[in-house]
Coordinates of C-alpha atoms in Angstrom, one line a residue:
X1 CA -11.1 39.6 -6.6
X2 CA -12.5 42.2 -3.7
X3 CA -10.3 44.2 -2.1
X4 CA -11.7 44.6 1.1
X5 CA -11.5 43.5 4.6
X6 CA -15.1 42.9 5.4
X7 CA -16.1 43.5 8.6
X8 CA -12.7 45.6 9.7
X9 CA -12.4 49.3 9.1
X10 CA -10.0 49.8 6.4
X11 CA -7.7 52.1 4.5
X12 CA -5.9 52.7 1.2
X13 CA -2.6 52.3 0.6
X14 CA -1.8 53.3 -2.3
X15 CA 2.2 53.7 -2.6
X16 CA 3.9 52.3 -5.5
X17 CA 2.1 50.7 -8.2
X18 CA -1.7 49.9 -8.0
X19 CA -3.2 50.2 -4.8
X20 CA -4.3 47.5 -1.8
X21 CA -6.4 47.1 1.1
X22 CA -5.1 46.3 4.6
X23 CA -6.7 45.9 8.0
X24 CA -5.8 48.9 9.8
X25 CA -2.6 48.8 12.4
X26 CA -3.7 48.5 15.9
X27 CA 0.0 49.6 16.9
X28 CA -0.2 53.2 15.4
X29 CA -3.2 55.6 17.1
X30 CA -5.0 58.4 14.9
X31 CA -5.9 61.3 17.3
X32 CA -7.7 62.6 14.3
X33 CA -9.5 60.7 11.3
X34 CA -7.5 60.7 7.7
X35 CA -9.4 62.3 4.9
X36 CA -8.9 58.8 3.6
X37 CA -10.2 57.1 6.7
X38 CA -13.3 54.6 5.3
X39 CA -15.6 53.8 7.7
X40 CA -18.0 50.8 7.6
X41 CA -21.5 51.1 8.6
X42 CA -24.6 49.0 9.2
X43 CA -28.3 50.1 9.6
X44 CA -31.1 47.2 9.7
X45 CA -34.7 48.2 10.5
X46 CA -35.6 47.1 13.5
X47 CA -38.7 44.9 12.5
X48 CA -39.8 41.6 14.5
X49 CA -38.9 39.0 11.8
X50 CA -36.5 39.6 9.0
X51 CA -37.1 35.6 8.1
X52 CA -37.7 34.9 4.1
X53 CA -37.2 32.4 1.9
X54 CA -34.5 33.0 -1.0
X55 CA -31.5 31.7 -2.3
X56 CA -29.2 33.1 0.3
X57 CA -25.8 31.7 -1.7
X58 CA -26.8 34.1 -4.5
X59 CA -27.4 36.8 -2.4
X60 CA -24.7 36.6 -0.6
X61 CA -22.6 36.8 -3.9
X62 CA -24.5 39.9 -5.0
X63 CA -23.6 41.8 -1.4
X64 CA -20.0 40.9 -1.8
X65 CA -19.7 42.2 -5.1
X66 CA -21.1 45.6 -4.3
X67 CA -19.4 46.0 -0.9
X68 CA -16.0 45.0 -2.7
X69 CA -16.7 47.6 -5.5
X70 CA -17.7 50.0 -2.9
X71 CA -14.5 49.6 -0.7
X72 CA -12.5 49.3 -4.1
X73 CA -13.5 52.9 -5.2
X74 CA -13.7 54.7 -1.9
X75 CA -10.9 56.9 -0.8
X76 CA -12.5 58.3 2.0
X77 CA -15.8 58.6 4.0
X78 CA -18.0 55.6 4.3
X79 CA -19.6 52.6 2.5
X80 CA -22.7 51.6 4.3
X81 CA -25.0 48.8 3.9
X82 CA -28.8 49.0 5.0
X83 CA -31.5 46.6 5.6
X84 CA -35.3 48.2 5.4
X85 CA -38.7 46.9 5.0
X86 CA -40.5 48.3 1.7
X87 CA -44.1 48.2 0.6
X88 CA -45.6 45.0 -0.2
X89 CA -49.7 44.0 -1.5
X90 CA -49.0 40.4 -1.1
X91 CA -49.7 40.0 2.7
X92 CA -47.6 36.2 2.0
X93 CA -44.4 38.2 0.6
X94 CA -42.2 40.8 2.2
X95 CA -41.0 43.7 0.4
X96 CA -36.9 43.9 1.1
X97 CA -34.5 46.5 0.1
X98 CA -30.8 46.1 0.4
X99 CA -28.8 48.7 0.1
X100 CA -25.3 49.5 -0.4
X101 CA -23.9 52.9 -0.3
X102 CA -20.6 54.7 -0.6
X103 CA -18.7 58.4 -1.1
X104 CA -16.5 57.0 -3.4
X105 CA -15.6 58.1 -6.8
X106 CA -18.7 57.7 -8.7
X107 CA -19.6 56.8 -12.1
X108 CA -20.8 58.9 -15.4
X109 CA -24.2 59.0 -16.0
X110 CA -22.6 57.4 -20.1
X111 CA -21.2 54.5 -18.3
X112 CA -24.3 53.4 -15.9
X113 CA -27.1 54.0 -19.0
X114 CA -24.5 52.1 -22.1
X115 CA -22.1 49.9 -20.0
X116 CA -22.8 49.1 -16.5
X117 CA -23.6 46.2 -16.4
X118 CA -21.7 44.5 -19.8
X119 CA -20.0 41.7 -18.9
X120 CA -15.7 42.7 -18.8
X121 CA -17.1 46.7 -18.6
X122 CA -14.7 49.3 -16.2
X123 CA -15.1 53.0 -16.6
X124 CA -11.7 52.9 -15.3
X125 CA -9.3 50.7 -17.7
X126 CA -6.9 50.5 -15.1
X127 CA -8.7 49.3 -12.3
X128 CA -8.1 45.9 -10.3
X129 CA -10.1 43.3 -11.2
X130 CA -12.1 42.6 -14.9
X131 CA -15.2 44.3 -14.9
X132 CA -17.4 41.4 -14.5
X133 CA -18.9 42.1 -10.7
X134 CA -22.1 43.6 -11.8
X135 CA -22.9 41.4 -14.6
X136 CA -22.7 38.5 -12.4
X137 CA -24.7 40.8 -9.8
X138 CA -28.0 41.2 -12.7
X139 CA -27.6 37.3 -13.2
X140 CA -28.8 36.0 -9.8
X141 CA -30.8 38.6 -9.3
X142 CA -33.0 37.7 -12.3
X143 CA -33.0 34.0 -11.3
X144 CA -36.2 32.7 -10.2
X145 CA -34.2 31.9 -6.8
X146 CA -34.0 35.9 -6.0
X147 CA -36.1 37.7 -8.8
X148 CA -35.1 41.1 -7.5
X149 CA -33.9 44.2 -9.1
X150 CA -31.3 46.8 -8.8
X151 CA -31.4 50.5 -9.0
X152 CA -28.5 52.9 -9.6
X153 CA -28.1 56.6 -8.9
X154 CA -24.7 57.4 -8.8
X155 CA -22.7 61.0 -9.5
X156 CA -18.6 61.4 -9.5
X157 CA -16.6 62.3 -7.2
X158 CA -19.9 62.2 -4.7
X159 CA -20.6 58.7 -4.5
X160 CA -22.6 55.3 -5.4
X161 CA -26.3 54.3 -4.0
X162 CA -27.5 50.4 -5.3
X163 CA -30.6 49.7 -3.8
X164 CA -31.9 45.7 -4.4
X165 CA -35.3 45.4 -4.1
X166 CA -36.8 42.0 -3.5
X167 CA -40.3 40.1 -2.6
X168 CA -39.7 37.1 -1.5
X169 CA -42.4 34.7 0.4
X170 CA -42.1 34.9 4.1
X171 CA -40.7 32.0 5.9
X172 CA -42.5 30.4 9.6
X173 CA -39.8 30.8 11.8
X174 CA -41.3 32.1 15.2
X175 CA -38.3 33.7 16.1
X176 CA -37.6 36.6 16.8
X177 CA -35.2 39.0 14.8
X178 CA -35.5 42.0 17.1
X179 CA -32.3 42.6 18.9
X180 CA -32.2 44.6 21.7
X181 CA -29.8 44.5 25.1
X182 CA -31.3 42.7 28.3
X183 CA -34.5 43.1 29.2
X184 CA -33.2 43.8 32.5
X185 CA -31.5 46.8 31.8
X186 CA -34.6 49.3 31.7
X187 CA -32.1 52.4 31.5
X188 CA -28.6 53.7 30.4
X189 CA -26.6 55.1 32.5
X190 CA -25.2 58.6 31.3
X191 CA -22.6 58.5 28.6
X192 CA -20.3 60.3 26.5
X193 CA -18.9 59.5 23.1
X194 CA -15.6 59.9 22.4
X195 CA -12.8 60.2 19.7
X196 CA -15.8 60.4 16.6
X197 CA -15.6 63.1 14.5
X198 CA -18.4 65.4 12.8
X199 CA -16.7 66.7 10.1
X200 CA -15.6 63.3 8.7
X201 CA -19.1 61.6 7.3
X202 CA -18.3 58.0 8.1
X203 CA -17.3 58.9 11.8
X204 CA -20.5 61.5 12.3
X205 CA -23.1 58.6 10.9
X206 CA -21.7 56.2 12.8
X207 CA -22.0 58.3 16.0
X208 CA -25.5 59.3 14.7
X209 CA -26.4 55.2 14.2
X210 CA -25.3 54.4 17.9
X211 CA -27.5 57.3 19.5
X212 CA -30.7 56.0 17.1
X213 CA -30.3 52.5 18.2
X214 CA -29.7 53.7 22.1
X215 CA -32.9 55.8 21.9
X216 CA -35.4 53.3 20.1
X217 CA -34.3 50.5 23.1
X218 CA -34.6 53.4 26.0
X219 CA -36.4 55.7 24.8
X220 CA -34.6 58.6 27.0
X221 CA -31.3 58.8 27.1
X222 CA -28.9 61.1 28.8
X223 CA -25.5 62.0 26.8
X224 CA -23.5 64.2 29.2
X225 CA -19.3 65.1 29.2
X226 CA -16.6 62.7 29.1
X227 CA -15.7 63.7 32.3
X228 CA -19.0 63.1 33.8
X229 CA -20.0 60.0 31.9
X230 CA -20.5 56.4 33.7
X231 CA -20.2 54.7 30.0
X232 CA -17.9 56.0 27.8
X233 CA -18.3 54.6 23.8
X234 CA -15.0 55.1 22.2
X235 CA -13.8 55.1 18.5
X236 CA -10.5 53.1 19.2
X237 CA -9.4 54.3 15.4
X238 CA -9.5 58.0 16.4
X239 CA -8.0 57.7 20.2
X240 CA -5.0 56.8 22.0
X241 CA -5.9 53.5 23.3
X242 CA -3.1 53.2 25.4
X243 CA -4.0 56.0 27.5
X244 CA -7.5 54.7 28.3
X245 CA -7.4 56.3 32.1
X246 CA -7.4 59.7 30.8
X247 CA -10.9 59.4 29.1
X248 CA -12.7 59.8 32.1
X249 CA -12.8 60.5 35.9
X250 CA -16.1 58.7 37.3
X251 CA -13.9 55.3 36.2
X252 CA -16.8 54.9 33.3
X253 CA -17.3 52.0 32.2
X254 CA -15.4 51.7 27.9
X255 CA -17.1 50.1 24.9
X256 CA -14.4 49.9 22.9
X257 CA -15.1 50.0 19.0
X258 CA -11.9 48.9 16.7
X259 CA -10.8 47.3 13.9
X260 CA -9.6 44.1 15.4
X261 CA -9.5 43.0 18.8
X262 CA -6.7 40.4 18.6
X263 CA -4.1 43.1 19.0
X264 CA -1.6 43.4 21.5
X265 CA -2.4 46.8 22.0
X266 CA -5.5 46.7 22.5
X267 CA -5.4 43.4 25.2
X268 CA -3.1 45.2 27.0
X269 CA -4.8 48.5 27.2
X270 CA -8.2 47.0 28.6
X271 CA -6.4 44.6 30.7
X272 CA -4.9 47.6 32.2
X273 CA -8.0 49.2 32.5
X274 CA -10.2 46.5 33.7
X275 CA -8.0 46.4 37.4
X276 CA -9.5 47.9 40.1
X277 CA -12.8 46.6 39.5
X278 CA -13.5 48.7 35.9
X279 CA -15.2 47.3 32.6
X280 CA -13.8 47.4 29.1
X281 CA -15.9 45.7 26.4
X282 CA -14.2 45.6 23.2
X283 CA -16.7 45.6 19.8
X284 CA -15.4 45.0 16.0
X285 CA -16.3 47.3 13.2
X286 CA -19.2 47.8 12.0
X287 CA -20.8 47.5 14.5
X288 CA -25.2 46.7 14.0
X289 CA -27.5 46.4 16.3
X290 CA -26.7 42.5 17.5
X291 CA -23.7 43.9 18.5
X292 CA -24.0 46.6 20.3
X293 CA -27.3 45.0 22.2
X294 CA -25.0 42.3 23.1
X295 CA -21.8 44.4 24.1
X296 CA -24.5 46.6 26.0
X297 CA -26.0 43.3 27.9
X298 CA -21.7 42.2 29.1
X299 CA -20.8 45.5 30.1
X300 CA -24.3 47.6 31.8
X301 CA -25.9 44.4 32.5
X302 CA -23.6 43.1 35.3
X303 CA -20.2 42.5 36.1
X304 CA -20.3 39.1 36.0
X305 CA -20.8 39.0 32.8
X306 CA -19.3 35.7 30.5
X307 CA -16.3 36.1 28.2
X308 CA -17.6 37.3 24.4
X309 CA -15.5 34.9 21.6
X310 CA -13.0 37.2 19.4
X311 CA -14.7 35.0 16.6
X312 CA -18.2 36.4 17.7
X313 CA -16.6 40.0 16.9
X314 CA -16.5 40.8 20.5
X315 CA -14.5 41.1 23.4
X316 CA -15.0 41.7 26.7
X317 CA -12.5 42.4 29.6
X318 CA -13.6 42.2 33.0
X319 CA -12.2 42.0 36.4
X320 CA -10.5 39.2 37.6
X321 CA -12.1 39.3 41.1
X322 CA -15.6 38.9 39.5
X323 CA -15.0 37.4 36.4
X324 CA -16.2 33.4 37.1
X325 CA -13.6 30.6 36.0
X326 CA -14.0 29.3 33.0
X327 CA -15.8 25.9 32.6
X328 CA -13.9 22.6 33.1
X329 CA -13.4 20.5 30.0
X330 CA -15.7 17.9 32.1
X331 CA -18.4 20.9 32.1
X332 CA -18.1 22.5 29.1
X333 CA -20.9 20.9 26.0
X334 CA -19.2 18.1 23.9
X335 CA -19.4 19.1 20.0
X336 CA -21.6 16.9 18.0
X337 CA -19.2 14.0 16.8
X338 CA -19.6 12.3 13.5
X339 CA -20.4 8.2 14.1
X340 CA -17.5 6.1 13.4
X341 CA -19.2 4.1 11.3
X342 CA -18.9 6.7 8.6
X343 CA -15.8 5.1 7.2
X344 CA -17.8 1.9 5.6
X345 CA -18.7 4.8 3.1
X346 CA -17.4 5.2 -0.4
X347 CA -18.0 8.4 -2.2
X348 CA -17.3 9.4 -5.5
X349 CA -16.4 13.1 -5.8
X350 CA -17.3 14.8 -9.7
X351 CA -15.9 18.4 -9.6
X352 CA -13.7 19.9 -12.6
X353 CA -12.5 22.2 -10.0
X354 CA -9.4 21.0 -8.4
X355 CA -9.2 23.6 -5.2
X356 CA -12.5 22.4 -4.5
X357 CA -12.2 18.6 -5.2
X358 CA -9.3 18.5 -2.7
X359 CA -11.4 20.7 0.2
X360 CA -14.1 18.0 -0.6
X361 CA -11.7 15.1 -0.7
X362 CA -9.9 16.2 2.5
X363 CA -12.8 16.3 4.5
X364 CA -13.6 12.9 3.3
X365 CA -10.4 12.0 4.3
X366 CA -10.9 13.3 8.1
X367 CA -13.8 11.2 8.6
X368 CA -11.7 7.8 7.1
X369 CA -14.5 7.7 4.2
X370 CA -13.0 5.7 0.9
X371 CA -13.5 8.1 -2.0
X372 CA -12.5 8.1 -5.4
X373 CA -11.8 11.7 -8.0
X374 CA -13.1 12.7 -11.1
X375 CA -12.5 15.8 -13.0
X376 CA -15.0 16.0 -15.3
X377 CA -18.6 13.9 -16.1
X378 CA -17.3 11.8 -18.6
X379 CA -13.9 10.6 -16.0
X380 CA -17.1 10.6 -13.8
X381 CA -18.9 8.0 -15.2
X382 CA -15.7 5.9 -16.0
X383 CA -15.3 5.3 -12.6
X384 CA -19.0 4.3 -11.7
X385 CA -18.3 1.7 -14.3
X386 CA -15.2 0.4 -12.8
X387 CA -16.9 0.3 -9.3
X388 CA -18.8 -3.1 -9.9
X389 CA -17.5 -4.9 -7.3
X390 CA -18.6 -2.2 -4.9
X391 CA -20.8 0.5 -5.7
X392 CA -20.3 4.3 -4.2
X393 CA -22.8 5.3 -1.8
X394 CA -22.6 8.8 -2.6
X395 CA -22.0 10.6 -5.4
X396 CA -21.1 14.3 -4.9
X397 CA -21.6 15.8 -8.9
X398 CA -20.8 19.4 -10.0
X399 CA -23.3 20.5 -12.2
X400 CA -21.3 22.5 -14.5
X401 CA -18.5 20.8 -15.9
X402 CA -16.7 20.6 -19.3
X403 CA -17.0 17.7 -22.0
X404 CA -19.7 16.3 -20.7
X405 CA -21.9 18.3 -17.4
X406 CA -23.3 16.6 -13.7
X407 CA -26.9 16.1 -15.5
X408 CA -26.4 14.4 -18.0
X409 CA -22.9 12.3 -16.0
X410 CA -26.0 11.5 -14.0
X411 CA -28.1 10.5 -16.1
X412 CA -25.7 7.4 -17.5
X413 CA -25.2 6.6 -14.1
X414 CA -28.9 6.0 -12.8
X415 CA -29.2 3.8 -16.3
X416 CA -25.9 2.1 -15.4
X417 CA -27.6 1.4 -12.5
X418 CA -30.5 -0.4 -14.3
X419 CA -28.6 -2.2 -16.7
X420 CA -26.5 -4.1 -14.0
X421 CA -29.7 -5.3 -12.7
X422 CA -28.7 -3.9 -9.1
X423 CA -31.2 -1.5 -9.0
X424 CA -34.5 -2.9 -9.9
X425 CA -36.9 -4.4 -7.8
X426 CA -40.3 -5.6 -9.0
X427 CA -39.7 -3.3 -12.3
X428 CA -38.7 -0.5 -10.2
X429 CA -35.5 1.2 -9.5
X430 CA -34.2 1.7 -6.2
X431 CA -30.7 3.9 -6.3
X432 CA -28.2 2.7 -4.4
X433 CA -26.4 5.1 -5.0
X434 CA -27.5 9.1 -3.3
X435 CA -26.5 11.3 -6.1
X436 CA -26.0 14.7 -4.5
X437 CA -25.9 18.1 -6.6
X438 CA -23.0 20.8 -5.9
X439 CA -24.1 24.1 -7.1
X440 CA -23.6 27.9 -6.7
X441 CA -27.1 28.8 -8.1
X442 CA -30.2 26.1 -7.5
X443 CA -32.8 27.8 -9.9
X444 CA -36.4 26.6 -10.1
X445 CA -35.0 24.6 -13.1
X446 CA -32.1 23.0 -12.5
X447 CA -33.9 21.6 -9.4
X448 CA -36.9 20.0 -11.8
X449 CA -34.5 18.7 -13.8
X450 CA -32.3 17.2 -11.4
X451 CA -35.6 15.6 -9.7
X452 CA -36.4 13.9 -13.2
X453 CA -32.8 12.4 -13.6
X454 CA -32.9 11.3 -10.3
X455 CA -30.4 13.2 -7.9
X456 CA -31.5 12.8 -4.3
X457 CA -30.7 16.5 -3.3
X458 CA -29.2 19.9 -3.6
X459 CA -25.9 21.0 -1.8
X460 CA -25.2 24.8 -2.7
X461 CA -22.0 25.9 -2.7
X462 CA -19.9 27.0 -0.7
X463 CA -20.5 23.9 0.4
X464 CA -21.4 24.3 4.5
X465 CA -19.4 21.1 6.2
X466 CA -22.0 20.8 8.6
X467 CA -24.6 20.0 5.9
X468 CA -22.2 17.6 4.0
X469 CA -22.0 15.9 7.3
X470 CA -25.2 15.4 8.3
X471 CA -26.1 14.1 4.7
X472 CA -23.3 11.7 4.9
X473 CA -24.7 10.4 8.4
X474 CA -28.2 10.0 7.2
X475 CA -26.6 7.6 4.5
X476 CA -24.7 6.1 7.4
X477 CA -27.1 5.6 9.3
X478 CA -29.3 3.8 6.8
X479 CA -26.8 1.3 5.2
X480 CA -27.8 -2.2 6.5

């Protein structure tokens, strides 16, 4: 559906029929940047607290869509994604805008005013996909959960810019959303950048990114020759990364950025490096500011900086004389585990769609829970009648669902309820059974109609496993 690596610099490949998207290959070096190199950028405003309240699902969806168009129609340059504060009158709300920018191919002025956003609508009759992105896109946004808008100004063969625009309430979370490296490191020592190029837009902006974010956290900074520098940052896409030595003579100390880390390339290039008491630090595309504050904080901070996860889109290499031994299994924090007990549950699973009834049924299945399958509400409620003997605890119901939907499915189950006489006490009903919504989009009314059936709460999908967990354990936990 989006053909795009997110998060990894990509590039076209477009031999043979149609055209795909790979992650670039770590084993063959540019010295100099493809007209078809596409660069990803990030640029958030660096305000104390980005925290809101809105339906983060939805927009999620909505950035996916546009990203994956963006990458889908760009041959070359950049597609860059910002985060700014806008104007707001409501001192309670925040005025957001989201954008998400490209030099692809552009559209016609025709197609954006009569068709844009038409359900099954491509300028381009051959392109991958169905041409229902941006419909979807105007559909959460005018839900009460977002209630944001969308601006286009596009021209061909220059490029796209959508710009969301949103006001949603501000949340109270006292934390702060400011990233910046180590308050210990007060300056930066003199650096170079090396292998970005100026001529190729995605390469010069991201350059131009780094340098803004260095000079906001220090204020002055001093950008001399490679050969001078004490901190080199390197495009790995645009070097020769095996010949890392040859960058500089002071032995600087290498922020890395590249496509991947988990390349054997790359590991052994900074292992190489990182003898004789040198620093590598290797950072995945794009790089934002949490990134490069942190990759900053491990490499100019000290050399005894920790290990940086691969799955935390960093990487960093140091020496093996001052790098500290990893923790002992004895030292190192036990995950949370579930209780045991969790297998006296028995959960009903209502979802018509089978990929994620099994994703839902094997997780069950991990934690020794007894579960039963329905397809649709009506198979639903078939087995909540067969379950006399003993009732489900849970009840996980799809909302939309053919033949008969998760409303009303639990809405002859809460009455089932009632009817056996299981569920009333002193005239009023007590469900034994926690009815839990799954949903991609929990609108204002969905939820007031779910609380007037009787559901006992909202799990948006994808679902987050941690979540399901910790509702199942709260069940758990209260079962006599």
């Amino acid at each position: 559906m989006i053909s795009c690596w997110l998060g990894r610099t990509v590039r076209p490949h477009t031999d043979g029929i149609g055209g795909i998207y790979t992650a670039g290959s770590q084993t063959s070096r540019r010295k100099s940047i493809s007209p078809d190199f596409v660069e990803p950028l990030i640029d958030i405003e660096p305000i104390e607290n980005w925290s809101v309240m809105t339906d983060k699902s939805g927009l999620r969806r909505v950035l996916l869509n546009l990203i994956g168009n963006s990458m889908k129609f760009t041959r070359g340059g950049y597609v860059k994604v910002s985060l700014h504060r806008g104007t707001s009158i409501d001192p309670e709300r925040m005025a957001v805008e989201l954008v998400v920018e490209d030099t692809g191919c552009g559209m016609s002025e025709a197609f954006v005013r009569d068709k844009l956003f038409h359900p099954f609508s491509q300028e381009a009759p051959l392109a991958q996909g169905i041409g229902l992105g941006l419909a979807i896109v105007r559909s959460i946004l005018k839900s009460p959960g977002i209630d944001g808008t969308i601006d286009v100004h596009t021209k061909v063969n220059i490029g796209t810019r959508m710009t969301i625009r949103l006001q949603p309430p501000t949340a109270n979370d006292l934390r702060s959303w400011t990233r910046s490296p180590s308050q210990s490191l007060t300056r930066l020592p003199s650096f170079a950048m090396c292998g970005f190029h100026a001529e190729h837009r995605g390469s010069g902006m991201l350059a131009s990114g780094i340098r803004r974010g260095l000079r906001h956290w220090y204020g002055t900074i001093v950008e001399v020759d490679v050969k001078e520098a004490d901190l080199l940052i390197v495009d790995g896409d645009s070097v020769d990364i095996s010949k890392l030595d040859a960058l500089g003579t002071n032995r600087p100390m290498i922020l890395l950025l590249c496509s991947s880390p988990v390349d054997s390339v790359v590991f052994k290039a900074t292992q190489d490096y990182s003898g004789n008491n040198r620093l590598c630090t290797v950072v995945v595309k794009p790089i934002g500011p949490h990134a490069l504050s942190k990759a900053l904080s491990a490499l100019v901070g000290g050399r005894n900086s920790t290990l940086l996860s691969p799955l935390q889109h960093s990487l960093s290499v140091l020496p093996p004389t001052s790098q500290p031994l990893p923790p002992t299994a004895q030292e190192r924090p036990m995950r949370p585990q579930f209780n045991a007990n969790m297998s006296r549950l028995r959960v009903l699973v209502v979802e018509d769609n089978l990929v994620n009834r099994k994703v839902l049924t094997a997780f069950l299945k991990k934690r020794n829970c007894y579960f039963d399958e329905a397809g649709d509400g009506i198979e639903g409620v078939q087995r909540f009648q067969e379950s006399k003997g003993a009732p489900y605890h849970v009840c996980l119901m799809d909302l939309q669902m053919p033949r008969k939907d998760g409303f009303e499915a639990a809405r002859e189950i809460r009455q089932l309820e009632v009817e056996r006489d299981i569920s009333l006490f002193n005239g009023t009903a007590i469900h034994k059974t926690k009815i839990f919504a799954l949903t991609g989009l929990a609108t204002a009314e969905d939820r007031k109609k779910a609380d007037e059936i009787g559901f006992d709460g909202y799990l948006v999908k994808p679902i987050a496993f941690k979540v399901l967990g910790e509702c199942l354990q709260q069940v758990v936990d209260d079962l006599p």
